Short mmCIF file of C-alpha atoms and ligand atoms in Angstrom, two decimals:
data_model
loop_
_atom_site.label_atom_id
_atom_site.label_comp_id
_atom_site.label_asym_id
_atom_site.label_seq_id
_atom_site.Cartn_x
_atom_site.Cartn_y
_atom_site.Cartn_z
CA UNK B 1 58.45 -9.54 -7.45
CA UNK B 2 57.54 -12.31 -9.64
CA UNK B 3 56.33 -15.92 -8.44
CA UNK B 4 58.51 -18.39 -8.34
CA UNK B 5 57.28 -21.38 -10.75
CA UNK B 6 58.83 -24.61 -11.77
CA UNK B 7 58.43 -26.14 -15.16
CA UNK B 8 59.94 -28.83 -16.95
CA UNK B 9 58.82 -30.22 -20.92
CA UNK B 10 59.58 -33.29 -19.93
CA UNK B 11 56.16 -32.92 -17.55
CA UNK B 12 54.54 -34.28 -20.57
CA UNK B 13 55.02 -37.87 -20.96
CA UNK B 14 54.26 -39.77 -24.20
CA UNK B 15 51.08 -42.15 -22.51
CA UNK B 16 49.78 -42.49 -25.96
CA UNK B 17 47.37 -40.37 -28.04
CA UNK B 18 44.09 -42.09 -26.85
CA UNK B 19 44.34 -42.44 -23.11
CA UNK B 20 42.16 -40.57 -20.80
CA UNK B 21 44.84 -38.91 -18.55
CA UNK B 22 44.95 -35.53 -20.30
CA UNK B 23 48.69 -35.31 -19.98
CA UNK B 24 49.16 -32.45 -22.26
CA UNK B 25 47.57 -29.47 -19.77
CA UNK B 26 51.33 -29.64 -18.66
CA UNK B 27 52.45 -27.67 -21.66
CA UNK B 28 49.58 -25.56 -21.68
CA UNK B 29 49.32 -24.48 -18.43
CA UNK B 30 53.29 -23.47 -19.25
CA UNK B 31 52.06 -21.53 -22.14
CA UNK B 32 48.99 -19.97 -20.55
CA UNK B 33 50.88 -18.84 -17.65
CA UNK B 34 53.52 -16.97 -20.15
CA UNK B 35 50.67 -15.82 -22.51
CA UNK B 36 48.89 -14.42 -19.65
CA UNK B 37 52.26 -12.68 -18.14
CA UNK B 38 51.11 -14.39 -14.51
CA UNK B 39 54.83 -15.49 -15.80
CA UNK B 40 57.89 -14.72 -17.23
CA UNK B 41 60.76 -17.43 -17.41
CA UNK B 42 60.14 -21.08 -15.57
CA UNK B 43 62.38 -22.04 -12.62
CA UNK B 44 64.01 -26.20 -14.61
CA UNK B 45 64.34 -28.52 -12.02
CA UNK B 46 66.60 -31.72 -12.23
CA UNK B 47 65.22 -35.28 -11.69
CA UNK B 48 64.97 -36.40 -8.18
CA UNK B 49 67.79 -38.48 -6.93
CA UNK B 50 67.60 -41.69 -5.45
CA UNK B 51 68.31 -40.53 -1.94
CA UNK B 52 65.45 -37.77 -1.52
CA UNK B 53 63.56 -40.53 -2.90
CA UNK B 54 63.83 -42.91 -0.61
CA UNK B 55 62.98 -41.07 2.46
CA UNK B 56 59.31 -41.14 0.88
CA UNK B 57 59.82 -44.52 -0.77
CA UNK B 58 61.37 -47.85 -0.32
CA UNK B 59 64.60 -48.64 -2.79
CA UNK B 60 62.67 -51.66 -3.87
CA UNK B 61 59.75 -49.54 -5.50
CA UNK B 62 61.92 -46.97 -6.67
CA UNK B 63 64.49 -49.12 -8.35
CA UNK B 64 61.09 -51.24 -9.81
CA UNK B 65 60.38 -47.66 -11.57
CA UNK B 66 63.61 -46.63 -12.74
CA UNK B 67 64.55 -49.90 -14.52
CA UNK B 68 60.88 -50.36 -15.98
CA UNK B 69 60.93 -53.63 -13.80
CA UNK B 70 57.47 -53.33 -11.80
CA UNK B 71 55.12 -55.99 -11.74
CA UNK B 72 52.42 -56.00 -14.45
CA UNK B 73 49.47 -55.52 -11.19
CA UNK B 74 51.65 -52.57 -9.78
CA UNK B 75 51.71 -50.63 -13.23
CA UNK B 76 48.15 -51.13 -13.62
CA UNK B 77 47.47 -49.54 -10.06
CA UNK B 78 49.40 -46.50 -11.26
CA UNK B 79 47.54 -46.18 -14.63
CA UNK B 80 50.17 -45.18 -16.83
CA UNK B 81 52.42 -47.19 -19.64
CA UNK B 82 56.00 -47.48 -17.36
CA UNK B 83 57.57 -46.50 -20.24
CA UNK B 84 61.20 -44.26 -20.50
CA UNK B 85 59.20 -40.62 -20.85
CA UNK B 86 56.88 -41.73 -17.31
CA UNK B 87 59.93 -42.80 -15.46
CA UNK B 88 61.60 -39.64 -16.49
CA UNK B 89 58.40 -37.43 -15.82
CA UNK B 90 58.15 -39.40 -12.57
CA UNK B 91 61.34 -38.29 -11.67
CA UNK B 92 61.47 -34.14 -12.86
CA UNK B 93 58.32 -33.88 -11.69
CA UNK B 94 59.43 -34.84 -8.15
CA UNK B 95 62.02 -33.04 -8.36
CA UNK B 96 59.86 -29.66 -9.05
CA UNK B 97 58.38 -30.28 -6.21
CA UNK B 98 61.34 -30.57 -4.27
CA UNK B 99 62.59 -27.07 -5.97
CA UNK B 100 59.07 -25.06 -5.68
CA UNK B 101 59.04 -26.07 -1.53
CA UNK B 102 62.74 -24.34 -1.59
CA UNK B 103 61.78 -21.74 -3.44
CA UNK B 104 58.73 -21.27 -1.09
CA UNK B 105 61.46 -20.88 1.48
CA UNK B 106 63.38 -18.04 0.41
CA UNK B 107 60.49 -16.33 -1.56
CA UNK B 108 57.84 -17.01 1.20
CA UNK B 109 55.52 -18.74 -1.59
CA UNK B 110 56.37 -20.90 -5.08
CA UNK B 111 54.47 -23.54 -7.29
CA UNK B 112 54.96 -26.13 -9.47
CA UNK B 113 53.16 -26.78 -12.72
CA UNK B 114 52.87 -30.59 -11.88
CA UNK B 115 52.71 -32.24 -8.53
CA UNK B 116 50.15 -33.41 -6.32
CA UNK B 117 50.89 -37.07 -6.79
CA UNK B 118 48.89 -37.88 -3.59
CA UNK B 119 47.97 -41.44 -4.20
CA UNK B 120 51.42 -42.84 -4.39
CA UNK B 121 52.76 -44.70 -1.38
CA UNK B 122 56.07 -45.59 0.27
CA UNK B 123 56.47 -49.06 -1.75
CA UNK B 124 53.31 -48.47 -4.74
CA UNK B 125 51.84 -46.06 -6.95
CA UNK B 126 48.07 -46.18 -7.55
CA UNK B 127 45.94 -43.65 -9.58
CA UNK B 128 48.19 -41.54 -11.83
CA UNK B 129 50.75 -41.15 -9.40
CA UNK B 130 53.48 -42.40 -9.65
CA UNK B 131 56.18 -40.99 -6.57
CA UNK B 132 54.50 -38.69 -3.76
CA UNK B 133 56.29 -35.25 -4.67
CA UNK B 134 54.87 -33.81 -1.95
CA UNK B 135 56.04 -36.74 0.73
CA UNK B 136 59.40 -36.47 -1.00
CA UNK B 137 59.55 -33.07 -0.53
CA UNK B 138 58.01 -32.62 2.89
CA UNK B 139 61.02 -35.20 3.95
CA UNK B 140 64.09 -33.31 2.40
CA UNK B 141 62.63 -30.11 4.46
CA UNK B 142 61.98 -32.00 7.20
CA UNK B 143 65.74 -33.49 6.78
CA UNK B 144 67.63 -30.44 6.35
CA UNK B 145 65.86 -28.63 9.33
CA UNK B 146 64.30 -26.55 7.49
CA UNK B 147 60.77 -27.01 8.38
CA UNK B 148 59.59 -28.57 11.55
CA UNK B 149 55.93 -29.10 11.50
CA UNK B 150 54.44 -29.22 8.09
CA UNK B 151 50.81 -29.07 6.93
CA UNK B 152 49.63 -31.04 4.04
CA UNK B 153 46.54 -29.14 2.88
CA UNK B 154 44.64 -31.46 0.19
CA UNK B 155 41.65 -29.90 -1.45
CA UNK B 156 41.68 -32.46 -4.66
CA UNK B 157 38.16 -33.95 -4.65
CA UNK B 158 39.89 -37.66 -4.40
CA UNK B 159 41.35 -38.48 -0.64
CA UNK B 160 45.11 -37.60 -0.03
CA UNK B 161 45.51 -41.52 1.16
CA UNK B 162 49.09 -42.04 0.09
CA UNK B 163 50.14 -39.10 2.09
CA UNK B 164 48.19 -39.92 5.08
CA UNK B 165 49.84 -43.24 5.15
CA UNK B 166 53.78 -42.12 4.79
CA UNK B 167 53.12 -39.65 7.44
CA UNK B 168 50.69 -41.48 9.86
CA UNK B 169 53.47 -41.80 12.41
CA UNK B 170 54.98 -38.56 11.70
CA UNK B 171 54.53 -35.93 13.93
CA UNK B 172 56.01 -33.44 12.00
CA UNK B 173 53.75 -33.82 8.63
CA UNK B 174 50.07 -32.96 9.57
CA UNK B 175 48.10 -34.21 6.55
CA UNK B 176 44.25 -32.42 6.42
CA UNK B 177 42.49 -33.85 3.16
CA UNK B 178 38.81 -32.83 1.86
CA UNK B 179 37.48 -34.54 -0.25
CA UNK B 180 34.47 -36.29 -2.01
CA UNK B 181 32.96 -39.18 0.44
CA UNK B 182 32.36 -41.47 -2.61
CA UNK B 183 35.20 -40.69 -4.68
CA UNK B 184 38.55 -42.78 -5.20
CA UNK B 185 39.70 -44.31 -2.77
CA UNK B 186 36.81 -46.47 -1.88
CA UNK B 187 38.96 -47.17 0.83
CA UNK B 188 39.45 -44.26 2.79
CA UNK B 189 42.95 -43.74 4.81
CA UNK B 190 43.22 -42.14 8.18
CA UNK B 191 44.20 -38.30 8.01
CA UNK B 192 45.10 -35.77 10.64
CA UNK B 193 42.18 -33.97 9.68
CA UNK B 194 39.36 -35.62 7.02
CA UNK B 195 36.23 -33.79 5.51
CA UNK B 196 34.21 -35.84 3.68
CA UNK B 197 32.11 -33.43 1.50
CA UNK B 198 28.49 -35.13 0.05
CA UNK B 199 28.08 -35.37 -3.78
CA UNK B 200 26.68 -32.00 -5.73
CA UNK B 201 28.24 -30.39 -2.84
CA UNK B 202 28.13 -26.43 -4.52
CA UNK B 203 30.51 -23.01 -3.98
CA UNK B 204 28.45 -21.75 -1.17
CA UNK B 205 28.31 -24.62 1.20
CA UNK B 206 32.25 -25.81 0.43
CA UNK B 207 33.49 -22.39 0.98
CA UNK B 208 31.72 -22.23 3.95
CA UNK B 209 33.28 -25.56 5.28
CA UNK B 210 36.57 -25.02 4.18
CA UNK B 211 36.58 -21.17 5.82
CA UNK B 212 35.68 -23.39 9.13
CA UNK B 213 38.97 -25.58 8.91
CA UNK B 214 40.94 -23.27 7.52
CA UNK B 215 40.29 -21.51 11.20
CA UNK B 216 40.64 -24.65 13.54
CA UNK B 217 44.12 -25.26 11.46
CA UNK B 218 45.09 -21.76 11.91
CA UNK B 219 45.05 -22.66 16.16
CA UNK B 220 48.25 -24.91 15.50
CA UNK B 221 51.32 -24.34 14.31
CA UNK B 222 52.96 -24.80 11.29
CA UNK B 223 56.38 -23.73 9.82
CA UNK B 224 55.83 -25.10 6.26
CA UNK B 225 52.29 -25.77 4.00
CA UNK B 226 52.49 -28.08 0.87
CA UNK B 227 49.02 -27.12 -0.73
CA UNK B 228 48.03 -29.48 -3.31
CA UNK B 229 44.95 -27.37 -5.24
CA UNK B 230 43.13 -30.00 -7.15
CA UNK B 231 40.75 -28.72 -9.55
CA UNK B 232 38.53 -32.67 -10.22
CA UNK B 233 36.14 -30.54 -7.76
CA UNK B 234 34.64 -28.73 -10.70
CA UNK B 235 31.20 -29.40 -12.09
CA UNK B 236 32.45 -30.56 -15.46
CA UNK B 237 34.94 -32.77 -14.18
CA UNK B 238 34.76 -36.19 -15.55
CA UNK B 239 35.80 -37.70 -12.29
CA UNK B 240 34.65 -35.85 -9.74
CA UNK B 241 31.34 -35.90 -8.01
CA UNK B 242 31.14 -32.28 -6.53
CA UNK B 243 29.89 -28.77 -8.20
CA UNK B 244 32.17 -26.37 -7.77
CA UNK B 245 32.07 -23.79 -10.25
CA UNK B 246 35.01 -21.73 -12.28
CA UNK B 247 34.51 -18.96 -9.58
CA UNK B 248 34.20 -21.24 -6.52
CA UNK B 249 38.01 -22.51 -7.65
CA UNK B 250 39.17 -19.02 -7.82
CA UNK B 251 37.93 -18.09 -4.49
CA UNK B 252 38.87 -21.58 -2.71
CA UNK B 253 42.45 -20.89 -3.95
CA UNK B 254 42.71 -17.06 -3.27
CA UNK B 255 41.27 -18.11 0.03
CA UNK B 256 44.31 -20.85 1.08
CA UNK B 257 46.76 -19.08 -0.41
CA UNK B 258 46.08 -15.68 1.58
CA UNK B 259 45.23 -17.36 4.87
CA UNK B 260 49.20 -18.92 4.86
CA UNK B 261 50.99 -15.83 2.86
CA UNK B 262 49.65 -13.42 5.55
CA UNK B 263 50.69 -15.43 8.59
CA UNK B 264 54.27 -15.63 7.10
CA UNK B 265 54.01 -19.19 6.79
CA UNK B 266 56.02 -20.35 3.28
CA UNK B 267 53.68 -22.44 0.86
CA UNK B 268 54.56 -24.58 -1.90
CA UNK B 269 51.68 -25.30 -4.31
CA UNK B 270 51.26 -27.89 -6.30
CA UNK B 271 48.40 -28.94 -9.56
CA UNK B 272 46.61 -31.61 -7.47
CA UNK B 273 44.08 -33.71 -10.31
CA UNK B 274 42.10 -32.09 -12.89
CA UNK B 275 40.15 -34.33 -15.68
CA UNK B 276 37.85 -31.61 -16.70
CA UNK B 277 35.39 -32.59 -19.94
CA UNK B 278 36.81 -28.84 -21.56
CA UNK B 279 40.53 -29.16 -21.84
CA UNK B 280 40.70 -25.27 -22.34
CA UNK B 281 38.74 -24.78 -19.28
CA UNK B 282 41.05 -27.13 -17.29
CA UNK B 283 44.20 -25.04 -18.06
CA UNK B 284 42.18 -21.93 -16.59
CA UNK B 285 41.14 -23.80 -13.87
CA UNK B 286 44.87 -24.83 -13.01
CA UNK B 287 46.31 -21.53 -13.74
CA UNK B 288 43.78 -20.32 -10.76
CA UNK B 289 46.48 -21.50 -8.06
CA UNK B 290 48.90 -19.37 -9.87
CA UNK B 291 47.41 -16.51 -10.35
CA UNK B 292 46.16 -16.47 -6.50
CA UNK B 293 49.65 -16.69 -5.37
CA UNK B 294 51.12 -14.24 -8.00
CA UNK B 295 48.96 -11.70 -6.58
CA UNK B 296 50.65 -12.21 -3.30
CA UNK B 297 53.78 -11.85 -3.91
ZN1 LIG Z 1 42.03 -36.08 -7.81
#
């Protein structure tokens, strides 16, 4: 069976030629994934509607995104021009997510090519993200009955704090981020479960700490896990502060991936950040969550 993955064109939003969001790894991970045969045709997803929106978001903040009418402090937070190709990549992208968790569902494991949008909150977006696909999506399973206790695994090397905050009342969504101590947010938020990993931190010692959670998270229960498989924890990363190598990726995501496929428990995956200083090398690194899951399945 082939893996389920969602792709859109509209992923890639026209930011402008010179800013430092590399925007266009959307495409190419699209066209890696095809040139690679990891696979064959793309699953489109439509743009989120207002409703699945706003179980995640207040109708203030989404309505302030959809008519371009956010304050000039708020779009700064989110880093991005609010311009008619972000709103609409705002939107599909979202909606991916939404459409990789329900193909996770019937296929028992799915991804998006985009997603991950962990900083956003329920009435602001703040570092490159703009609506919080995953809280969106979480909440339509969550609404339908479809999942009933969801874990939020976050291994981008910046804090999951937007999720930790829509869901720190929820007792359905547990939210376990690990992260980079002195990486954005300077701020930290409260998670279910935080790891703050020290700077350098290298393949070894990170495998061996994530192996360790993996196991105290595998002595609950979940129905449902939303992995978001940030790859800013490579060495070359421009943003992030740990050293994880190309191999140490590979073997973090084959790792997650397994632990959740073998226990039967569906898993949605989603891109997470990735800012790396070799754009080819960030495409590989991206396509790792992929190809782990494509193995799977
Ligand atoms: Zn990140």
């Amino acid at each position: 069976m082939e893996l389920p993955v969602v792709n859109h064109e509209s992923y890639v939003a026209k930011i402008g030629d010179d800013h430092k969001f590399p925007i266009n790894k959307f495409a190419e991970l699209a066209n890696y994934l095809i040139n690679q045969k990891i696979v064959k045709r793309f699953n489109t997803p439509y743009p989120c509607s207002f409703e699945t929106l706003n179980r995640a978001h207040s109708a203030n903040y989404i309505n302030n995104i959809r008519n371009k009418t956010l304050d000039e402090n708020g779009v700064k937070k989110i880093g991005f021009p609010l311009v008619d190709s972000v709103v609409q990549r705002s939107l599909v992208a979202t909606g991916g997510t939404v459409l990789a968790a329900k193909l996770g569902l019937k296929f028992g494991i799915a991804c998006n090519t985009a997603g991950g949008s962990h900083h956003a909150n329920y009435d602001s977006g703040a570092g490159y993200c703009v609506f919080n696909d995953v809280a969106v999506a979480a909440h339509y399973l969550l609404d339908r009955g479809l999942a009933n206790r969801i874990l939020i695994v976050d291994l981008d090397v910046h804090q999951g704090n937007g999720n930790s905050e829509i869901f720190k009342d929820n007792s359905h969504v547990f939210t376990f981020s690990m992260h980079s101590k002195t990486n954005y947010p300077a701020k930290k938020s409260i998670s279910d479960l935080d790891v703050e990993l020290d700077d350098n931190m290298e393949d070894k010692q990170y495998i061996k700490v994530l192996k360790f959670y993996l196991n105290q998270l595998n002595e609950k229960s979940f129905d449902y896990v939303f992995y978001i498989a940030g790859v800013d924890v490579h060495f070359n990363d421009h943003l992030g502060k740990l050293k994880i190598s190309d191999e140490g990726i590979k073997e973090r995501d084959e790792i997650v991936t397994e632990n959740f496929f073998s226990k039967n428990i569906p898993l949605c995956g989603v891109l997470g950040g990735g800012y790396n200083k070799d754009f080819n090398k960030l495409v590989e690194l991206h396509s790792f969550l992929h190809q782990s899951c494509a193995k799977l399945i």
